[in-house]
GROMACS .gro file of C-alpha atoms in nm:
model
  202
    1MET     CA    1   0.005   0.000   0.010
    2MET     CA    2   0.242   0.252   0.105
    3CYS     CA    3   0.543   0.252  -0.084
    4THR     CA    4   0.736   0.523  -0.276
    5VAL     CA    5   1.051   0.523  -0.457
    6THR     CA    6   1.324   0.766  -0.538
    7TYR     CA    7   1.550   0.571  -0.759
    8THR     CA    8   1.506   0.443  -1.099
    9ILE     CA    9   1.465   0.071  -1.178
   10SER     CA   10   1.342   0.096  -1.530
   11ARG     CA   11   1.550  -0.230  -1.622
   12ILE     CA   12   1.365  -0.442  -1.355
   13ASN     CA   13   1.232  -0.659  -1.631
   14GLY     CA   14   1.549  -0.705  -1.804
   15GLY     CA   15   1.783  -0.505  -2.020
   16GLY     CA   16   2.142  -0.384  -2.036
   17GLN     CA   17   2.378  -0.325  -1.748
   18ILE     CA   18   2.340  -0.031  -1.507
   19PRO     CA   19   2.592   0.242  -1.634
   20ALA     CA   20   2.898   0.227  -1.406
   21ALA     CA   21   2.993   0.524  -1.206
   22PRO     CA   22   3.351   0.617  -1.132
   23ARG     CA   23   3.309   0.467  -0.796
   24THR     CA   24   3.034   0.211  -0.719
   25THR     CA   25   2.881   0.323  -0.397
   26ARG     CA   26   2.703   0.126  -0.128
   27ASP     CA   27   2.381   0.259  -0.236
   28ARG     CA   28   2.440   0.121  -0.598
   29TRP     CA   29   2.522  -0.221  -0.462
   30ILE     CA   30   2.183  -0.217  -0.258
   31GLU     CA   31   1.983  -0.083  -0.553
   32ALA     CA   32   2.125  -0.351  -0.772
   33GLY     CA   33   2.035  -0.607  -0.513
   34LEU     CA   34   1.678  -0.472  -0.506
   35GLN     CA   35   1.631  -0.491  -0.874
   36ALA     CA   36   1.776  -0.857  -0.868
   37LEU     CA   37   1.526  -0.947  -0.591
   38ALA     CA   38   1.226  -0.817  -0.773
   39ARG     CA   39   1.336  -0.998  -1.083
   40GLY     CA   40   1.417  -1.345  -0.943
   41GLY     CA   41   1.383  -1.339  -0.568
   42PRO     CA   42   1.671  -1.366  -0.308
   43ASP     CA   43   1.840  -1.627  -0.495
   44ALA     CA   44   1.904  -1.387  -0.766
   45VAL     CA   45   2.095  -1.166  -0.554
   46ARG     CA   46   2.464  -1.293  -0.612
   47VAL     CA   47   2.775  -1.089  -0.567
   48GLU     CA   48   2.911  -1.186  -0.912
   49THR     CA   49   2.588  -1.126  -1.085
   50LEU     CA   50   2.558  -0.781  -0.940
   51ALA     CA   51   2.907  -0.690  -1.009
   52ALA     CA   52   2.863  -0.781  -1.360
   53ARG     CA   53   2.541  -0.571  -1.406
   54LEU     CA   54   2.732  -0.268  -1.251
   55GLY     CA   55   3.024  -0.327  -1.469
   56VAL     CA   56   3.273  -0.368  -1.177
   57THR     CA   57   3.474  -0.635  -1.018
   58LYS     CA   58   3.325  -0.798  -0.697
   59GLY     CA   59   3.619  -0.688  -0.493
   60GLY     CA   60   3.467  -0.352  -0.424
   61PHE     CA   61   3.173  -0.523  -0.281
   62TYR     CA   62   3.362  -0.636   0.034
   63GLY     CA   63   3.474  -0.282   0.092
   64TYR     CA   64   3.112  -0.210   0.187
   65PHE     CA   65   2.959  -0.550   0.315
   66ASP     CA   66   3.092  -0.845   0.505
   67GLY     CA   67   2.906  -1.080   0.272
   68ARG     CA   68   2.592  -1.154   0.099
   69THR     CA   69   2.396  -1.181   0.411
   70ALA     CA   70   2.506  -0.818   0.521
   71LEU     CA   71   2.375  -0.685   0.175
   72LEU     CA   72   2.035  -0.880   0.204
   73THR     CA   73   1.986  -0.707   0.542
   74GLU     CA   74   2.065  -0.365   0.407
   75MET     CA   75   1.845  -0.424   0.118
   76LEU     CA   76   1.548  -0.506   0.357
   77ASP     CA   77   1.664  -0.183   0.556
   78GLU     CA   78   1.630   0.026   0.245
   79TRP     CA   79   1.296  -0.156   0.134
   80GLU     CA   80   1.160  -0.069   0.477
   81ARG     CA   81   1.255   0.294   0.469
   82ARG     CA   82   1.125   0.345   0.111
   83CYS     CA   83   0.799   0.149   0.148
   84SER     CA   84   0.698   0.234   0.508
   85THR     CA   85   0.887   0.520   0.680
   86ALA     CA   86   0.934   0.749   0.377
   87VAL     CA   87   0.557   0.700   0.274
   88LEU     CA   88   0.414   0.758   0.605
   89ASP     CA   89   0.650   1.062   0.688
   90GLN     CA   90   0.533   1.217   0.355
   91ALA     CA   91   0.169   1.147   0.407
   92GLU     CA   92   0.195   1.303   0.748
   93ALA     CA   93   0.415   1.606   0.659
   94ARG     CA   94   0.197   1.753   0.395
   95GLY     CA   95  -0.085   1.808   0.636
   96GLY     CA   96  -0.463   1.779   0.545
   97ASP     CA   97  -0.734   1.567   0.702
   98ALA     CA   98  -0.726   1.181   0.748
   99VAL     CA   99  -0.884   1.131   0.409
  100ASP     CA  100  -0.612   1.346   0.249
  101ARG     CA  101  -0.346   1.150   0.428
  102ILE     CA  102  -0.482   0.816   0.334
  103ARG     CA  103  -0.521   0.928  -0.029
  104ARG     CA  104  -0.161   1.058  -0.034
  105ALA     CA  105  -0.015   0.747   0.108
  106GLY     CA  106  -0.213   0.542  -0.170
  107GLU     CA  107  -0.064   0.780  -0.424
  108LEU     CA  108   0.277   0.731  -0.308
  109SER     CA  109   0.255   0.368  -0.301
  110PHE     CA  110   0.137   0.328  -0.646
  111ASP     CA  111   0.479   0.305  -0.806
  112GLU     CA  112   0.477  -0.029  -0.992
  113ASP     CA  113   0.849  -0.080  -0.986
  114LEU     CA  114   0.876  -0.061  -0.601
  115HIS     CA  115   0.552  -0.248  -0.570
  116ARG     CA  116   0.733  -0.544  -0.735
  117ILE     CA  117   0.994  -0.531  -0.483
  118ASP     CA  118   0.726  -0.537  -0.206
  119LEU     CA  119   0.576  -0.840  -0.359
  120ALA     CA  120   0.921  -1.008  -0.389
  121VAL     CA  121   0.983  -0.952  -0.023
  122ARG     CA  122   0.642  -1.112   0.058
  123ALA     CA  123   0.736  -1.418  -0.141
  124TRP     CA  124   1.082  -1.421   0.037
  125ALA     CA  125   0.901  -1.412   0.363
  126ARG     CA  126   0.717  -1.742   0.291
  127ASN     CA  127   1.055  -1.919   0.306
  128ASP     CA  128   1.252  -1.707   0.556
  129GLU     CA  129   1.116  -1.665   0.922
  130SER     CA  130   1.338  -1.363   0.982
  131VAL     CA  131   1.205  -1.182   0.675
  132ALA     CA  132   0.853  -1.278   0.782
  133THR     CA  133   0.907  -1.129   1.103
  134ARG     CA  134   1.018  -0.800   0.963
  135LEU     CA  135   0.739  -0.793   0.706
  136ARG     CA  136   0.482  -0.861   0.984
  137ARG     CA  137   0.628  -0.542   1.188
  138ILE     CA  138   0.598  -0.335   0.881
  139ASP     CA  139   0.253  -0.435   0.792
  140ASN     CA  140   0.144  -0.361   1.147
  141VAL     CA  141   0.280  -0.015   1.117
  142ARG     CA  142   0.104   0.039   0.802
  143MET     CA  143  -0.228  -0.111   0.942
  144ASP     CA  144  -0.185   0.119   1.262
  145PHE     CA  145  -0.156   0.419   1.025
  146LEU     CA  146  -0.482   0.314   0.855
  147ARG     CA  147  -0.667   0.253   1.179
  148LYS     CA  148  -0.550   0.580   1.311
  149MET     CA  149  -0.674   0.783   0.994
  150PHE     CA  150  -1.000   0.601   0.966
  151GLY     CA  151  -1.064   0.637   1.348
  152ALA     CA  152  -1.050   1.025   1.282
  153PHE     CA  153  -1.386   1.003   1.107
  154VAL     CA  154  -1.535   0.662   1.181
  155THR     CA  155  -1.636   0.582   1.534
  156ASP     CA  156  -1.739   0.202   1.492
  157PRO     CA  157  -1.454  -0.016   1.581
  158ASP     CA  158  -1.575  -0.295   1.343
  159GLU     CA  159  -1.607  -0.053   1.073
  160ILE     CA  160  -1.256   0.107   1.141
  161GLU     CA  161  -1.088  -0.237   1.120
  162ALA     CA  162  -1.294  -0.341   0.801
  163ARG     CA  163  -1.206  -0.037   0.612
  164SER     CA  164  -0.846  -0.059   0.701
  165THR     CA  165  -0.821  -0.428   0.612
  166LEU     CA  166  -0.999  -0.359   0.266
  167THR     CA  167  -0.770  -0.068   0.199
  168PHE     CA  168  -0.466  -0.256   0.277
  169ALA     CA  169  -0.575  -0.568   0.084
  170LEU     CA  170  -0.665  -0.346  -0.219
  171ALA     CA  171  -0.315  -0.187  -0.216
  172ILE     CA  172  -0.121  -0.514  -0.201
  173GLY     CA  173  -0.369  -0.717  -0.409
  174ARG     CA  174  -0.422  -0.487  -0.708
  175HIS     CA  175  -0.112  -0.637  -0.857
  176PHE     CA  176  -0.310  -0.982  -0.907
  177ILE     CA  177  -0.624  -0.827  -1.054
  178VAL     CA  178  -0.673  -0.942  -1.422
  179ALA     CA  179  -1.045  -0.908  -1.455
  180ASP     CA  180  -1.178  -0.677  -1.711
  181HIS     CA  181  -1.357  -0.345  -1.584
  182PRO     CA  182  -1.583  -0.246  -1.872
  183GLY     CA  183  -1.541   0.136  -1.924
  184TYR     CA  184  -1.237   0.137  -1.673
  185THR     CA  185  -0.884   0.056  -1.662
  186THR     CA  186  -0.753  -0.147  -1.380
  187ARG     CA  187  -0.612   0.148  -1.212
  188GLU     CA  188  -0.921   0.343  -1.246
  189ALA     CA  189  -1.145   0.071  -1.103
  190VAL     CA  190  -0.895   0.025  -0.815
  191GLN     CA  191  -0.907   0.412  -0.754
  192LEU     CA  192  -1.283   0.391  -0.751
  193ALA     CA  193  -1.279   0.122  -0.495
  194GLY     CA  194  -1.027   0.327  -0.274
  195GLU     CA  195  -1.251   0.635  -0.300
  196TYR     CA  196  -1.552   0.415  -0.197
  197LEU     CA  197  -1.358   0.311   0.115
  198LEU     CA  198  -1.291   0.684   0.211
  199ARG     CA  199  -1.653   0.785   0.200
  200PRO     CA  200  -1.787   0.915   0.546
  201PRO     CA  201  -2.008   0.685   0.734
  202GLN     CA  202  -2.378   0.700   0.653
   0.00000   0.00000   0.00000
C-alpha cells in the first residue's frame, strides 16, 4: 500500500547493464540487489551477478559488506525505509485531514517498480522466518496508520478495522487483478474502490 521510490529501476524486467559510475557506492550495490530481488527473488542476489550488471569487479563489494547476508539485510532496511517510513512521513508532513493523508499514502505507494519489490519481499517471507517477522512488523505499522486515519472520522471499531483491512488488501492485491472492468482501466477501478472506502459513514 504505502510505498514510494526515489530511484530508477526501469531495467527491472531485463535490459542492459546499469551504467557504471567512477566509484560504485554502497547505495548502488543495494539498488542492484533490490532489482535482482524483484526479478528473481533472493536467490538472484549474487555478488558476481551484481558486479557484472554494475560493470565492476566484485572486490569493491567487500569494502562495504561483510558478505551476501549483510547485503540482504541492508536491502531489507532500504525496502523498509522506502516502502513504509518515507511514505508515512510524507503522508503526515503534507498535512490535510485523515482522508487526504490516506489518499496521499496510496498515491505514493502506486509506483509499480517498488510494488514489485514489495511483492518479492512477501514471497521471500514465505520461506524465511526472519524476513516474515520483519514484514509482519512493517505491515502492522501500515495497518496502525490506517486505523488511526479511519478512526479520525469513523467511530465504529468494526468499521474501522474493516475499512483498514480492505484498503490494505486493495493496495497489496491490486497487482493480481486481471479481470476486465468495462469502461475502466484496472487502475481506475482500483481508485474507484479506494475512494468508496474513504466515504464518510452514512
